[in-house]
RNA sequence: GCGGGAGUAGCCGAGCAUGGCCAAAGGCGCUAGACUCAAGAUCUAGUCCUAUAGGGGUCCGAGGGUUCAAAUCCCUCCUCCCGCACCA
C-alpha cells in the first residue's frame, strides 16, 4: 500500500507552519494563558538525541494545551554563560584536530570554524544550530519572537536588576569560601560528568581538622577526619625518612609535609617557609596534645603518606586499626625501641567510644576478627577502618574519658569537638581532595580559599519557608520529586553566585571584577522571555532597561509617565509590556532533566519566591529522566550520538517524537535503541494505512457502531484525564494503541459505517496531533481546515457511552475465546459449531444467588419456590453459580440485560468467518436440537454451552 | 554517611497511588501459517506448566502478615541504582 514519505511531509508542514506563522503567540485577554518552558541549554557544543527528550515533552504538552483552547506561550533561549564557548574557541584557535573533526562532522564549514575562534561567534553559531537544526527541525511550536540568550546586553540588564533586588532584600552576602579550583584557570566543578576535568571527577572535597601539637615554640600538625577521637590520642606518628617543612602561618610555626604546605598556600593568606626538619629528629620527643593537654611521644611509622593530610598522624589505637597495629608492631620491635631509646610504658589504647557492634575497643576487636598481622596489610586495614567508622558514627556514644562530651552521640560530638578546638586556637581547618584531580587545561585542581566570595542567602528562614509552601502547592511530576522538593529546599544552603576569571556572563553589579555565575543567572528567566519579544522587535533598547523599568514591569511599582520620561520608552509600550507580563505570569510549567532536581529547580523556585508575590509564583515542574546509551552515556560507539538532523531524516521526526512519548515513562532512564525507533516508524506506517483505509469504507450503520462510539468516548475521556496530569506516555498509548485497536476490532466485526468512521477518524487524528503533528497535518489536509494544529480537541460525550453495547461485545469475545480454547485442545474437525444459550430459569436462579451468596446452599429452599426447573438440575446449577459469583467480571456481565440468542445471531457471520465453520445457535431447552454429548445442560447465563464436531 | 528510587515471564518494559474482569499491556526474540522461485519485508496465530471440551496448577526479588481476595497494602531481609552543591 502507498505509504508516506516522512522527509517530504515533515519538511512540507514545517514550512507551511512557518509561512503562516502558526506558532505566533500574542496576548489575548479572551483566552486563558498557558505558559511553559524547558530549561534552556548551555552552549556546550552539538546536542544529541538525549537532549531532545525534554524538548519533545514540552512541545507535546504545549500542543495539547493549545488544542484544549489555551493561549499557549512556548518560548526558548540558550544559556551561553560560562567558559564553554571560550574553551571551544580556544581549541579551534589552537587548531585542535579532534575538535575540528567534531565540528565538521556536525556540519560546520571551514568558514564557520575560522569565525568561531572568537567565543562570541561560537555563541552566535550555536544559537542558530539549536534553533534551526534541533527545535525547528523537530516541529516544535516555539515562538522564536521571544528568543533570548544570557549574554545579550538586554539580558544582562535583567540580571543586573535581579541582583539589585536580591541585595535590597538582604539576600546577598560575602564570606570566605573554600572551593575547588584549577591552579591555572580558576574555579572548576569537580563532578563525575567531568565537564571541566580530564581526571578525578569522583574526588570528594574532604574537611580535615588540623590538630596543632605544641612542640617547643612550634606546632607539629596532624590532620584528622575524626576530631571526636582526640581523647583517645596516645602518640604521634611521623615517618623518620621524610624531610618535614617548617612554615610560618598566621604568626605561628607549623610542621608538616611539603605536599601539605603546597596545598595550604591556597587556603591561607600567607605561608612562609622557615626551613625543614627530618622526621627522625622528632622521634622519641614529646608534644602536648590539643584538647586533652596530655604529653605524648612521637613514634616512627612506615604507613604514612606525605600527600595525605600533613604526613603526620595522631594515633588513636583504640579506634583506628592502623594505629593499633602500628603500635603493636613497634612494641615488638626491640631494635627500633633501642635505636630511638623509646619509652613506651604509657602508650596504651584508651577507651573513648562505645558502639553496639564493636564495644569499647573497636580497633582491637576488628583487627582480631579480620586477622590483621601488620601495618602493611593495607586493604584489610582500610576495610576495618571503614567498618568501625560507620558503626561508631551511627550507634556510638562518647565514654566518660571524653570529659565534657561524655554520653554524647558521636555524630554530635564530632562537630562540637571540632568547633571547640578551633575556637580555642588548638586546631584549624584543612581541605583536601580525596584523589588527584586534573583540569581540562592540564593544571592541578586544589581546594582554595576565596576570602570574599559572594553568596545568595538561600538559607534565609523566611525565603525557605515561603518556598516550601509554594512547592507544596505546585503540580510537580513525578510524585517522588514533589515529595522531595520541600526537603531539598530546606537543605539548601547559601550558594556562591559570582566568580572571577575567564567567564562569559553578567558583571556583578556591586563589584565589577566578579562575574555572575551560571546557575545564578538562570533562575528567573521565564520572566524575561516576555520582554525579549519587545527587545527583538526593536521597541526596547538595552540602555532603556533601568531599575525603575523592571520594577514597574515585574512588580508594578512606579508611575508610567515618570518611567517613560526617564527611560524614553513610550507610555503605551510600558503599559503593554507590563500587561504582557501580568497576562502570562505565573509560569505554568517548567520542564527539565533530572540533573536539575537538586540545583536548578530549587533556585528557580526560590528566586521567584524572593522576587514576586504569591500569585505570580510558578505552578508546575516536570522532571524527565534521560535517554541513555547502552550501559550509560550516549556516545558514538553506542548509538544515538549521530547528528540530530541526520537522525531526523533517518527515522522521521514524528517517529522520534512518538519514541520519546511512548517507549518509556518519562520518569525512568530509557536506553536508546535503533530497532525500537524503527518499530515506531512501522507503527506510524500502519496507523497511516489504517486511517487511509477507513476513509474509504462506504458501508452503513450496524449494531456494532454503538460499541465503537462507546469505547471511543470512554478512551477519549481517559485521554484528557491523563494529559491534564501530564501523563504523556499514557496519552500516547490511548491515541496510538488503544483507540486503533478498538477500530481494528470494529472492522473485524464487520463494522463499515462510513459516516461514523469519518467522524472517529477526524477525532482520532486530533488526538495524535500533539505527538506526531506532521503526519496529523498530512492526514487531515483534505478536511477543509487550516491546520489541525490550530483545531480544538474533541470532547468526551457521556451520553455516547453504552454499557450495553460494551457488554454485548464482551460476550461475543468471550464466546469466541471459548470456541478457540476448545478447538485448541479437543481433537475435532470443527466444521460445525453448536452454541446453546442457557435456559431462562438459570438466569433467575443466578440472580437469586447474587442477592445473598453468603447463604450458600441454604438458598436452595427459596430458589426451589420461585424458580421453575427440574430440581436436580437446579441444585447442581446453584452449586456452580455459588462458585462463579466470586468472579467479579462474570458477575457484572450477567447483570447486563440483553438477548444472548439475538446477539449471537448477529455475530454469526463473524464467527463463521473466524472459525471457517457453520454456526448453529439454539436455546438449551429447545425441542429436538442436535446435542449428541449432552453439552447443552452445561450452559450458564451469559456463558453458552458449546459443542463442536 | 545522608536522602531517594527500583527489583514483573527468555529479554526490554507497562501495571502498583484507587487490592478483585491480571497468566499480567506493548515490544523484542522464538514457533507455525499466509505471501514469495527464494530471502527480506509485511500480515495472522501462538509463546509459564499441564489437560483429546472451554478446565486445573504455579507465578510478579526472598520470607512473613492484613484481606473473602495481593504484582498491587503492611513488616523484615537480600540485591541493584541515583542525587549530595558551584555541574547546566
mmCIF file of N, CA, C and O in Angstrom, chain A residues 652-713:
data_model
loop_
_atom_site.group_PDB
_atom_site.id
_atom_site.type_symbol
_atom_site.label_atom_id
_atom_site.label_comp_id
_atom_site.label_asym_id
_atom_site.label_seq_id
_atom_site.Cartn_x
_atom_site.Cartn_y
_atom_site.Cartn_z
ATOM 1 N N UNK A 652 12.665 9.852 10.947
ATOM 2 C CA UNK A 652 11.471 10.672 10.873
ATOM 3 C C UNK A 652 11.243 11.361 12.207
ATOM 4 O O UNK A 652 11.390 10.752 13.261
ATOM 5 N N UNK A 653 10.923 12.641 12.144
ATOM 6 C CA UNK A 653 10.713 13.410 13.367
ATOM 7 C C UNK A 653 9.529 12.857 14.151
ATOM 8 O O UNK A 653 9.586 12.676 15.367
ATOM 9 N N UNK A 654 8.454 12.565 13.457
ATOM 10 C CA UNK A 654 7.276 12.046 14.154
ATOM 11 C C UNK A 654 7.596 10.724 14.841
ATOM 12 O O UNK A 654 7.145 10.456 15.951
ATOM 13 N N UNK A 655 8.373 9.903 14.166
ATOM 14 C CA UNK A 655 8.782 8.634 14.766
ATOM 15 C C UNK A 655 9.535 8.876 16.068
ATOM 16 O O UNK A 655 9.243 8.256 17.088
ATOM 17 N N UNK A 656 10.494 9.796 16.020
ATOM 18 C CA UNK A 656 11.284 10.063 17.222
ATOM 19 C C UNK A 656 10.419 10.655 18.327
ATOM 20 O O UNK A 656 10.558 10.314 19.494
ATOM 21 N N UNK A 657 9.525 11.532 17.937
ATOM 22 C CA UNK A 657 8.640 12.133 18.944
ATOM 23 C C UNK A 657 7.794 11.048 19.613
ATOM 24 O O UNK A 657 7.595 11.060 20.831
ATOM 25 N N UNK A 658 7.304 10.115 18.807
ATOM 26 C CA UNK A 658 6.499 9.046 19.386
ATOM 27 C C UNK A 658 7.379 8.128 20.244
ATOM 28 O O UNK A 658 6.957 7.658 21.302
ATOM 29 N N UNK A 659 8.582 7.925 19.789
ATOM 30 C CA UNK A 659 9.529 7.133 20.578
ATOM 31 C C UNK A 659 9.702 7.747 21.975
ATOM 32 O O UNK A 659 9.572 7.058 22.978
ATOM 33 N N UNK A 660 9.970 9.051 22.031
ATOM 34 C CA UNK A 660 10.134 9.704 23.332
ATOM 35 C C UNK A 660 8.865 9.589 24.164
ATOM 36 O O UNK A 660 8.892 9.314 25.354
ATOM 37 N N UNK A 661 7.748 9.827 23.496
ATOM 38 C CA UNK A 661 6.490 9.909 24.237
ATOM 39 C C UNK A 661 6.062 8.550 24.764
ATOM 40 O O UNK A 661 5.499 8.455 25.843
ATOM 41 N N UNK A 662 6.334 7.507 23.995
ATOM 42 C CA UNK A 662 5.695 6.242 24.313
ATOM 43 C C UNK A 662 6.604 5.120 24.774
ATOM 44 O O UNK A 662 6.170 4.214 25.462
ATOM 45 N N UNK A 663 7.890 5.173 24.410
ATOM 46 C CA UNK A 663 8.698 3.975 24.650
ATOM 47 C C UNK A 663 8.999 3.750 26.126
ATOM 48 O O UNK A 663 9.372 2.662 26.514
ATOM 49 N N UNK A 664 8.870 4.762 26.945
ATOM 50 C CA UNK A 664 9.099 4.571 28.384
ATOM 51 C C UNK A 664 8.425 5.685 29.150
ATOM 52 O O UNK A 664 8.111 6.734 28.601
ATOM 53 N N UNK A 665 8.211 5.448 30.419
ATOM 54 C CA UNK A 665 7.725 6.513 31.286
ATOM 55 C C UNK A 665 8.752 7.645 31.260
ATOM 56 O O UNK A 665 9.947 7.385 31.178
ATOM 57 N N UNK A 666 8.312 8.899 31.340
ATOM 58 C CA UNK A 666 9.281 9.997 31.360
ATOM 59 C C UNK A 666 10.199 9.925 32.575
ATOM 60 O O UNK A 666 11.251 10.525 32.591
ATOM 61 N N UNK A 667 9.773 9.149 33.559
ATOM 62 C CA UNK A 667 10.470 9.190 34.837
ATOM 63 C C UNK A 667 11.399 7.998 35.049
ATOM 64 O O UNK A 667 11.632 7.560 36.178
ATOM 65 N N UNK A 668 11.889 7.444 33.966
ATOM 66 C CA UNK A 668 12.953 6.437 34.059
ATOM 67 C C UNK A 668 13.961 6.734 32.944
ATOM 68 O O UNK A 668 13.610 7.342 31.939
ATOM 69 N N UNK A 669 15.185 6.322 33.163
ATOM 70 C CA UNK A 669 16.158 6.425 32.086
ATOM 71 C C UNK A 669 15.780 5.418 31.017
ATOM 72 O O UNK A 669 15.419 4.288 31.318
ATOM 73 N N UNK A 670 15.865 5.863 29.784
ATOM 74 C CA UNK A 670 15.483 4.993 28.677
ATOM 75 C C UNK A 670 16.707 4.755 27.810
ATOM 76 O O UNK A 670 17.392 5.694 27.441
ATOM 77 N N UNK A 671 16.946 3.508 27.504
ATOM 78 C CA UNK A 671 18.072 3.202 26.633
ATOM 79 C C UNK A 671 17.667 3.471 25.180
ATOM 80 O O UNK A 671 16.621 3.026 24.737
ATOM 81 N N UNK A 672 18.512 4.194 24.495
ATOM 82 C CA UNK A 672 18.252 4.437 23.081
ATOM 83 C C UNK A 672 18.365 3.109 22.333
ATOM 84 O O UNK A 672 19.263 2.310 22.593
ATOM 85 N N UNK A 673 17.452 2.883 21.410
ATOM 86 C CA UNK A 673 17.511 1.661 20.637
ATOM 87 C C UNK A 673 17.031 1.945 19.226
ATOM 88 O O UNK A 673 15.901 2.369 19.003
ATOM 89 N N UNK A 674 17.919 1.748 18.304
ATOM 90 C CA UNK A 674 17.584 1.987 16.908
ATOM 91 C C UNK A 674 16.456 1.073 16.449
ATOM 92 O O UNK A 674 15.528 1.502 15.760
ATOM 93 N N UNK A 675 16.526 -0.185 16.873
ATOM 94 C CA UNK A 675 15.484 -1.130 16.444
ATOM 95 C C UNK A 675 14.115 -0.647 16.912
ATOM 96 O O UNK A 675 13.132 -0.693 16.185
ATOM 97 N N UNK A 676 14.099 -0.163 18.149
ATOM 98 C CA UNK A 676 12.826 0.283 18.686
ATOM 99 C C UNK A 676 12.303 1.496 17.915
ATOM 100 O O UNK A 676 11.112 1.600 17.616
ATOM 101 N N UNK A 677 13.225 2.384 17.577
ATOM 102 C CA UNK A 677 12.820 3.557 16.792
ATOM 103 C C UNK A 677 12.206 3.095 15.471
ATOM 104 O O UNK A 677 11.181 3.624 15.030
ATOM 105 N N UNK A 678 12.809 2.093 14.878
ATOM 106 C CA UNK A 678 12.272 1.611 13.603
ATOM 107 C C UNK A 678 10.909 0.948 13.779
ATOM 108 O O UNK A 678 10.063 0.998 12.888
ATOM 109 N N UNK A 679 10.692 0.355 14.933
ATOM 110 C CA UNK A 679 9.378 -0.220 15.200
ATOM 111 C C UNK A 679 8.311 0.878 15.254
ATOM 112 O O UNK A 679 7.207 0.723 14.740
ATOM 113 N N UNK A 680 8.693 2.000 15.875
ATOM 114 C CA UNK A 680 7.729 3.103 15.920
ATOM 115 C C UNK A 680 7.473 3.661 14.519
ATOM 116 O O UNK A 680 6.376 4.103 14.197
ATOM 117 N N UNK A 681 8.508 3.594 13.710
ATOM 118 C CA UNK A 681 8.325 4.029 12.329
ATOM 119 C C UNK A 681 7.278 3.131 11.636
ATOM 120 O O UNK A 681 6.368 3.606 10.973
ATOM 121 N N UNK A 682 7.424 1.848 11.865
ATOM 122 C CA UNK A 682 6.450 0.909 11.292
ATOM 123 C C UNK A 682 5.051 1.161 11.853
ATOM 124 O O UNK A 682 4.056 1.088 11.146
ATOM 125 N N UNK A 683 5.028 1.417 13.128
ATOM 126 C CA UNK A 683 3.754 1.684 13.789
ATOM 127 C C UNK A 683 3.036 2.847 13.102
ATOM 128 O O UNK A 683 1.840 2.788 12.821
ATOM 129 N N UNK A 684 3.796 3.906 12.846
ATOM 130 C CA UNK A 684 3.189 5.063 12.194
ATOM 131 C C UNK A 684 2.729 4.710 10.788
ATOM 132 O O UNK A 684 1.665 5.154 10.347
ATOM 133 N N UNK A 685 3.511 3.910 10.098
ATOM 134 C CA UNK A 685 3.093 3.484 8.766
ATOM 135 C C UNK A 685 1.783 2.718 8.816
ATOM 136 O O UNK A 685 0.881 2.953 8.020
ATOM 137 N N UNK A 686 1.676 1.809 9.771
ATOM 138 C CA UNK A 686 0.460 1.005 9.771
ATOM 139 C C UNK A 686 -0.738 1.815 10.249
ATOM 140 O O UNK A 686 -1.862 1.607 9.796
ATOM 141 N N UNK A 687 -0.487 2.775 11.123
ATOM 142 C CA UNK A 687 -1.583 3.652 11.541
ATOM 143 C C UNK A 687 -2.047 4.508 10.356
ATOM 144 O O UNK A 687 -3.236 4.717 10.133
ATOM 145 N N UNK A 688 -1.071 4.975 9.639
ATOM 146 C CA UNK A 688 -1.357 5.739 8.410
ATOM 147 C C UNK A 688 -2.240 4.911 7.478
ATOM 148 O O UNK A 688 -3.273 5.356 6.994
ATOM 149 N N UNK A 689 -1.832 3.665 7.265
ATOM 150 C CA UNK A 689 -2.596 2.786 6.386
ATOM 151 C C UNK A 689 -4.015 2.586 6.894
ATOM 152 O O UNK A 689 -4.971 2.612 6.133
ATOM 153 N N UNK A 690 -4.122 2.391 8.187
ATOM 154 C CA UNK A 690 -5.451 2.130 8.722
ATOM 155 C C UNK A 690 -6.353 3.338 8.524
ATOM 156 O O UNK A 690 -7.523 3.200 8.153
ATOM 157 N N UNK A 691 -5.820 4.512 8.781
ATOM 158 C CA UNK A 691 -6.656 5.699 8.643
ATOM 159 C C UNK A 691 -7.033 5.925 7.183
ATOM 160 O O UNK A 691 -8.179 6.280 6.865
ATOM 161 N N UNK A 692 -6.103 5.674 6.278
ATOM 162 C CA UNK A 692 -6.443 5.759 4.853
ATOM 163 C C UNK A 692 -7.553 4.766 4.517
ATOM 164 O O UNK A 692 -8.480 5.075 3.785
ATOM 165 N N UNK A 693 -7.445 3.578 5.081
ATOM 166 C CA UNK A 693 -8.405 2.535 4.772
ATOM 167 C C UNK A 693 -9.807 2.907 5.265
ATOM 168 O O UNK A 693 -10.787 2.734 4.530
ATOM 169 N N UNK A 694 -9.890 3.416 6.469
ATOM 170 C CA UNK A 694 -11.237 3.697 6.982
ATOM 171 C C UNK A 694 -11.859 4.895 6.285
ATOM 172 O O UNK A 694 -13.060 5.039 6.227
ATOM 173 N N UNK A 695 -11.021 5.740 5.701
ATOM 174 C CA UNK A 695 -11.573 6.861 4.939
ATOM 175 C C UNK A 695 -12.359 6.344 3.736
ATOM 176 O O UNK A 695 -13.253 6.991 3.233
ATOM 177 N N UNK A 696 -11.945 5.170 3.243
ATOM 178 C CA UNK A 696 -12.515 4.691 2.003
ATOM 179 C C UNK A 696 -13.721 3.763 2.180
ATOM 180 O O UNK A 696 -14.372 3.403 1.206
ATOM 181 N N UNK A 697 -14.008 3.358 3.392
ATOM 182 C CA UNK A 697 -15.134 2.439 3.579
ATOM 183 C C UNK A 697 -16.443 3.162 3.278
ATOM 184 O O UNK A 697 -16.595 4.339 3.553
ATOM 185 N N UNK A 698 -17.391 2.397 2.747
ATOM 186 C CA UNK A 698 -18.613 3.060 2.296
ATOM 187 C C UNK A 698 -19.876 2.397 2.841
ATOM 188 O O UNK A 698 -20.932 2.481 2.226
ATOM 189 N N UNK A 699 -19.762 1.705 3.958
ATOM 190 C CA UNK A 699 -20.896 0.944 4.446
ATOM 191 C C UNK A 699 -21.910 1.756 5.240
ATOM 192 O O UNK A 699 -21.816 2.980 5.341
ATOM 193 N N UNK A 700 -22.863 1.008 5.789
ATOM 194 C CA UNK A 700 -23.964 1.620 6.534
ATOM 195 C C UNK A 700 -23.861 1.282 8.014
ATOM 196 O O UNK A 700 -23.003 0.532 8.434
ATOM 197 N N UNK A 701 -24.814 1.817 8.753
ATOM 198 C CA UNK A 701 -24.895 1.563 10.193
ATOM 199 C C UNK A 701 -25.073 0.094 10.519
ATOM 200 O O UNK A 701 -25.727 -0.636 9.784
ATOM 201 N N UNK A 702 -24.500 -0.316 11.660
ATOM 202 C CA UNK A 702 -24.722 -1.664 12.173
ATOM 203 C C UNK A 702 -24.774 -1.581 13.693
ATOM 204 O O UNK A 702 -24.387 -0.575 14.278
ATOM 205 N N UNK A 703 -25.177 -2.673 14.297
ATOM 206 C CA UNK A 703 -25.286 -2.674 15.756
ATOM 207 C C UNK A 703 -23.937 -2.415 16.413
ATOM 208 O O UNK A 703 -23.841 -1.772 17.460
ATOM 209 N N UNK A 704 -22.881 -2.894 15.772
ATOM 210 C CA UNK A 704 -21.548 -2.757 16.358
ATOM 211 C C UNK A 704 -21.119 -1.283 16.462
ATOM 212 O O UNK A 704 -20.251 -0.938 17.264
ATOM 213 N N UNK A 705 -21.735 -0.426 15.718
ATOM 214 C CA UNK A 705 -21.396 1.001 15.784
ATOM 215 C C UNK A 705 -21.438 1.538 17.204
ATOM 216 O O UNK A 705 -20.571 2.294 17.622
ATOM 217 N N UNK A 706 -22.503 1.129 17.916
ATOM 218 C CA UNK A 706 -22.663 1.635 19.289
ATOM 219 C C UNK A 706 -21.465 1.291 20.157
ATOM 220 O O UNK A 706 -21.073 2.049 21.033
ATOM 221 N N UNK A 707 -20.922 0.127 19.870
ATOM 222 C CA UNK A 707 -19.758 -0.292 20.651
ATOM 223 C C UNK A 707 -18.584 0.634 20.408
ATOM 224 O O UNK A 707 -17.950 1.141 21.338
ATOM 225 N N UNK A 708 -18.281 0.884 19.153
ATOM 226 C CA UNK A 708 -17.138 1.732 18.841
ATOM 227 C C UNK A 708 -17.330 3.141 19.398
ATOM 228 O O UNK A 708 -16.416 3.722 19.988
ATOM 229 N N UNK A 709 -18.527 3.661 19.236
ATOM 230 C CA UNK A 709 -18.804 5.011 19.746
ATOM 231 C C UNK A 709 -18.575 5.051 21.253
ATOM 232 O O UNK A 709 -17.945 5.965 21.785
ATOM 233 N N UNK A 710 -19.073 4.025 21.906
ATOM 234 C CA UNK A 710 -18.956 3.983 23.357
ATOM 235 C C UNK A 710 -17.500 3.890 23.809
ATOM 236 O O UNK A 710 -17.036 4.661 24.636
ATOM 237 N N UNK A 711 -16.792 2.954 23.236
ATOM 238 C CA UNK A 711 -15.396 2.775 23.635
ATOM 239 C C UNK A 711 -14.565 4.001 23.294
ATOM 240 O O UNK A 711 -13.709 4.415 24.057
ATOM 241 N N UNK A 712 -14.834 4.567 22.126
ATOM 242 C CA UNK A 712 -14.071 5.747 21.748
ATOM 243 C C UNK A 712 -14.269 6.858 22.774
ATOM 244 O O UNK A 712 -13.321 7.507 23.200
ATOM 245 N N UNK A 713 -15.501 7.043 23.174
ATOM 246 C CA UNK A 713 -15.767 8.112 24.137
ATOM 247 C C UNK A 713 -15.119 7.863 25.483
ATOM 248 O O UNK A 713 -14.596 8.776 26.112
#
